[in-house]
Amino acid sequence: MAIRFDDIGNRLKAFRLASGLSADQIAKRLDISRAALYRFEKGELAKIETLDKLAELLGVSVPTLLGVGVEYLPSAVAYFERLRQLEETASHIIVLAGPISYLLSSDAFHDRLAQVLSESIPDKVENRKRALADVERIMAILRERKSQYRARRPAIVNLIAASEIDHFIGAIEQHPIGVQIGIVPDTLPQTGFQIFRQPDREVLTLSPFRLGEHPNVRVGVAMLTSAPEALALHHKAAEEMWQRAHKGAAAANLLRRILRGV
């Protein structure tokens, strides 16, 4: 597969945001201009020596920046920024992450999310100040994602477990154009995944990071790949769950019965 320089720039930006360093700080440490750094993030080819220094400074490998093999993301900030970048050009998204795709969540959910994520960080955790700063970065990225989704409206297939219910009934009954929600009657995998269909490829993401029930933005490693076998297996899993899922009025009625304890 040919190297995509725009992807190198996207990864560079994601890891820069996750590092907590400003563009000015990185440029100064590398003895380059901030404008040059921004050009790299736009996909302009950088010298291998510069990539090597950037990788060392950001705590990643050069192969990771180049996108060789699987892309590993040990930071929720980097992961959510990469999702934003993928959504920027995706025409179709399959979501098993949850309990529901952030893109379909309500404004009220977003308004409460910063507080929930902050409260999920233990008071005595090491580097708590840095963790709280990461929450602020995540919320800024999420705002961009929501705004971007509302402007573009890519098609979304969202699979959720029957036990995970909130404001989903209205979303199911309104049935917005381009959105399909399926309620799977049995247990879903613990690790969520998403598949992004772009004009020239598909990208699979697997992540332990969660924004809903039992939020987690601190621990774990997310992965991105375009490997054909990985995509085929996850497409098959999504299709099998979609076939079993309740949809439309049947899904809304099921959630109402669950809420009533019937």
Short mmCIF file of C-alpha atoms in Angstrom, two decimals, residues 70-249:
data_model
loop_
_atom_site.label_atom_id
_atom_site.label_comp_id
_atom_site.label_asym_id
_atom_site.label_seq_id
_atom_site.Cartn_x
_atom_site.Cartn_y
_atom_site.Cartn_z
CA VAL A 70 -1.18 -1.56 12.77
CA GLU A 71 -1.39 1.92 14.26
CA TYR A 72 -1.34 1.81 18.07
CA LEU A 73 -2.77 4.67 20.13
CA PRO A 74 -2.10 4.55 23.88
CA SER A 75 -3.87 7.88 24.46
CA ALA A 76 -7.60 8.67 24.35
CA VAL A 77 -6.75 12.17 23.08
CA ALA A 78 -4.88 10.75 20.08
CA TYR A 79 -7.60 8.15 19.47
CA PHE A 80 -10.50 10.62 19.41
CA GLU A 81 -8.51 13.00 17.20
CA ARG A 82 -7.87 10.15 14.76
CA LEU A 83 -11.61 9.39 14.76
CA ARG A 84 -12.32 13.03 13.92
CA GLN A 85 -9.85 12.85 11.04
CA LEU A 86 -11.38 9.63 9.68
CA GLU A 87 -14.92 11.03 9.97
CA GLU A 88 -13.83 14.08 8.00
CA THR A 89 -13.95 12.10 4.74
CA ALA A 90 -15.95 8.97 5.66
CA SER A 91 -19.13 8.30 3.69
CA HIS A 92 -20.31 5.38 5.82
CA ILE A 93 -19.60 4.36 9.43
CA ILE A 94 -20.38 1.08 11.22
CA VAL A 95 -20.30 1.52 15.00
CA LEU A 96 -20.08 -1.00 17.80
CA ALA A 97 -18.92 1.31 20.54
CA GLY A 98 -20.76 2.61 23.23
CA PRO A 99 -23.32 2.40 24.29
CA ILE A 100 -24.09 4.63 21.29
CA SER A 101 -22.00 6.49 18.77
CA TYR A 102 -21.02 9.85 20.19
CA LEU A 103 -22.07 11.41 16.89
CA LEU A 104 -25.70 10.39 17.59
CA SER A 105 -25.73 11.45 21.23
CA SER A 106 -27.81 14.35 22.48
CA ASP A 107 -26.54 17.83 23.31
CA ALA A 108 -27.50 17.16 26.93
CA PHE A 109 -25.15 14.17 26.91
CA HIS A 110 -22.31 16.36 25.68
CA ASP A 111 -23.03 19.02 28.30
CA ARG A 112 -22.72 16.45 31.10
CA LEU A 113 -19.84 14.52 29.61
CA ALA A 114 -16.99 16.78 30.75
CA GLN A 115 -18.15 16.46 34.35
CA VAL A 116 -18.57 12.68 34.05
CA LEU A 117 -15.11 12.20 32.52
CA SER A 118 -13.49 14.43 35.14
CA GLU A 119 -15.21 12.55 37.95
CA SER A 120 -13.99 9.25 36.49
CA ILE A 121 -10.41 10.24 37.30
CA PRO A 122 -9.53 9.21 40.89
CA ASP A 123 -8.46 12.02 43.22
CA LYS A 124 -5.16 10.34 44.06
CA VAL A 125 -4.23 9.18 40.57
CA GLU A 126 -0.72 10.00 39.44
CA ASN A 127 -0.52 13.06 37.15
CA ARG A 128 -4.17 13.96 37.84
CA LYS A 129 -3.59 17.51 36.56
CA ARG A 130 -2.43 16.11 33.22
CA ALA A 131 -5.41 13.72 33.12
CA LEU A 132 -7.84 16.61 33.65
CA ALA A 133 -6.10 18.58 30.91
CA ASP A 134 -6.59 15.56 28.63
CA VAL A 135 -10.33 15.69 29.37
CA GLU A 136 -10.39 19.30 28.16
CA ARG A 137 -8.58 18.29 24.96
CA ILE A 138 -10.99 15.39 24.43
CA MET A 139 -14.03 17.65 24.86
CA ALA A 140 -12.63 20.12 22.30
CA ILE A 141 -12.10 17.28 19.81
CA LEU A 142 -15.61 15.91 20.47
CA ARG A 143 -17.15 19.31 19.80
CA GLU A 144 -15.36 19.36 16.45
CA ARG A 145 -16.57 15.82 15.69
CA LYS A 146 -20.20 16.68 16.43
CA SER A 147 -20.07 19.87 14.35
CA GLN A 148 -18.36 18.02 11.50
CA TYR A 149 -20.96 15.22 11.57
CA ARG A 150 -23.88 17.65 11.45
CA ALA A 151 -22.34 19.40 8.47
CA ARG A 152 -21.56 16.20 6.49
CA ARG A 153 -24.12 13.60 7.71
CA PRO A 154 -22.33 10.37 6.71
CA ALA A 155 -24.44 7.20 6.88
CA ILE A 156 -24.21 5.42 10.25
CA VAL A 157 -25.10 1.88 11.33
CA ASN A 158 -25.02 1.72 15.15
CA LEU A 159 -25.25 -1.57 17.05
CA ILE A 160 -25.97 -1.45 20.79
CA ALA A 161 -26.86 -4.01 23.45
CA ALA A 162 -30.46 -4.26 24.67
CA SER A 163 -29.26 -3.63 28.22
CA GLU A 164 -27.82 -0.21 27.31
CA ILE A 165 -30.71 2.25 27.05
CA ASP A 166 -31.12 5.97 27.57
CA HIS A 167 -32.49 8.42 25.02
CA PHE A 168 -32.20 5.83 22.22
CA ILE A 169 -35.95 5.30 21.81
CA GLY A 170 -36.44 8.74 20.32
CA ALA A 171 -33.42 8.31 18.04
CA ILE A 172 -34.82 5.00 16.78
CA GLU A 173 -38.37 6.28 16.22
CA GLN A 174 -37.28 9.50 14.50
CA HIS A 175 -35.17 7.38 12.13
CA PRO A 176 -33.02 10.23 10.76
CA ILE A 177 -31.95 9.87 7.14
CA GLY A 178 -28.74 7.89 6.92
CA VAL A 179 -28.90 6.51 10.48
CA GLN A 180 -29.70 2.86 11.29
CA ILE A 181 -29.78 1.66 14.91
CA GLY A 182 -29.96 -2.01 15.82
CA ILE A 183 -30.64 -3.37 19.33
CA VAL A 184 -28.79 -6.67 19.73
CA PRO A 185 -30.65 -8.96 22.19
CA ASP A 186 -27.54 -10.68 23.55
CA THR A 187 -24.15 -9.65 24.90
CA LEU A 188 -21.84 -7.57 22.73
CA PRO A 189 -18.02 -7.72 22.70
CA GLN A 190 -16.34 -5.75 25.49
CA THR A 191 -14.04 -3.92 23.07
CA GLY A 192 -15.86 -1.62 20.69
CA PHE A 193 -14.97 -1.23 17.05
CA GLN A 194 -15.82 1.10 14.20
CA ILE A 195 -15.39 0.76 10.43
CA PHE A 196 -14.96 3.90 8.34
CA ARG A 197 -15.55 3.78 4.60
CA GLN A 198 -13.57 6.47 2.80
CA PRO A 199 -13.32 7.16 -0.94
CA ASP A 200 -10.19 5.02 -1.41
CA ARG A 201 -10.13 2.61 1.54
CA GLU A 202 -11.75 1.32 4.73
CA VAL A 203 -10.27 1.74 8.22
CA LEU A 204 -11.03 -0.40 11.26
CA THR A 205 -10.61 1.02 14.76
CA LEU A 206 -10.68 -1.01 17.97
CA SER A 207 -10.66 0.80 21.27
CA PRO A 208 -11.01 0.34 25.03
CA PHE A 209 -11.82 4.05 25.45
CA ARG A 210 -15.46 4.74 26.40
CA LEU A 211 -17.58 7.85 26.82
CA GLY A 212 -20.79 6.21 28.05
CA GLU A 213 -21.38 3.83 30.93
CA HIS A 214 -18.18 3.21 32.96
CA PRO A 215 -16.22 5.88 31.04
CA ASN A 216 -12.54 5.29 30.37
CA VAL A 217 -10.22 7.89 28.88
CA ARG A 218 -7.05 6.92 30.76
CA VAL A 219 -6.16 3.24 30.37
CA GLY A 220 -5.71 1.07 27.30
CA VAL A 221 -4.41 0.98 23.75
CA ALA A 222 -6.55 1.63 20.68
CA MET A 223 -5.66 0.22 17.27
CA LEU A 224 -6.27 1.33 13.68
CA THR A 225 -5.73 -0.85 10.62
CA SER A 226 -6.74 -1.31 7.00
CA ALA A 227 -5.65 -4.95 6.91
CA PRO A 228 -8.08 -6.86 4.63
CA GLU A 229 -8.45 -9.85 6.98
CA ALA A 230 -9.24 -7.67 9.99
CA LEU A 231 -11.80 -5.68 8.00
CA ALA A 232 -13.43 -8.82 6.59
CA LEU A 233 -13.77 -10.46 10.02
CA HIS A 234 -15.25 -7.36 11.64
CA HIS A 235 -17.61 -6.78 8.71
CA LYS A 236 -18.81 -10.36 9.18
CA ALA A 237 -19.29 -9.86 12.93
CA ALA A 238 -21.23 -6.63 12.36
CA GLU A 239 -23.42 -8.26 9.70
CA GLU A 240 -24.23 -11.20 11.97
CA MET A 241 -25.18 -8.88 14.83
CA TRP A 242 -27.23 -6.69 12.48
CA GLN A 243 -29.21 -9.73 11.31
CA ARG A 244 -30.05 -10.62 14.95
CA ALA A 245 -30.79 -7.04 15.97
CA HIS A 246 -34.21 -5.53 16.61
CA LYS A 247 -34.80 -2.51 14.39
CA GLY A 248 -37.30 0.31 13.99
CA ALA A 249 -40.58 0.04 15.94
#
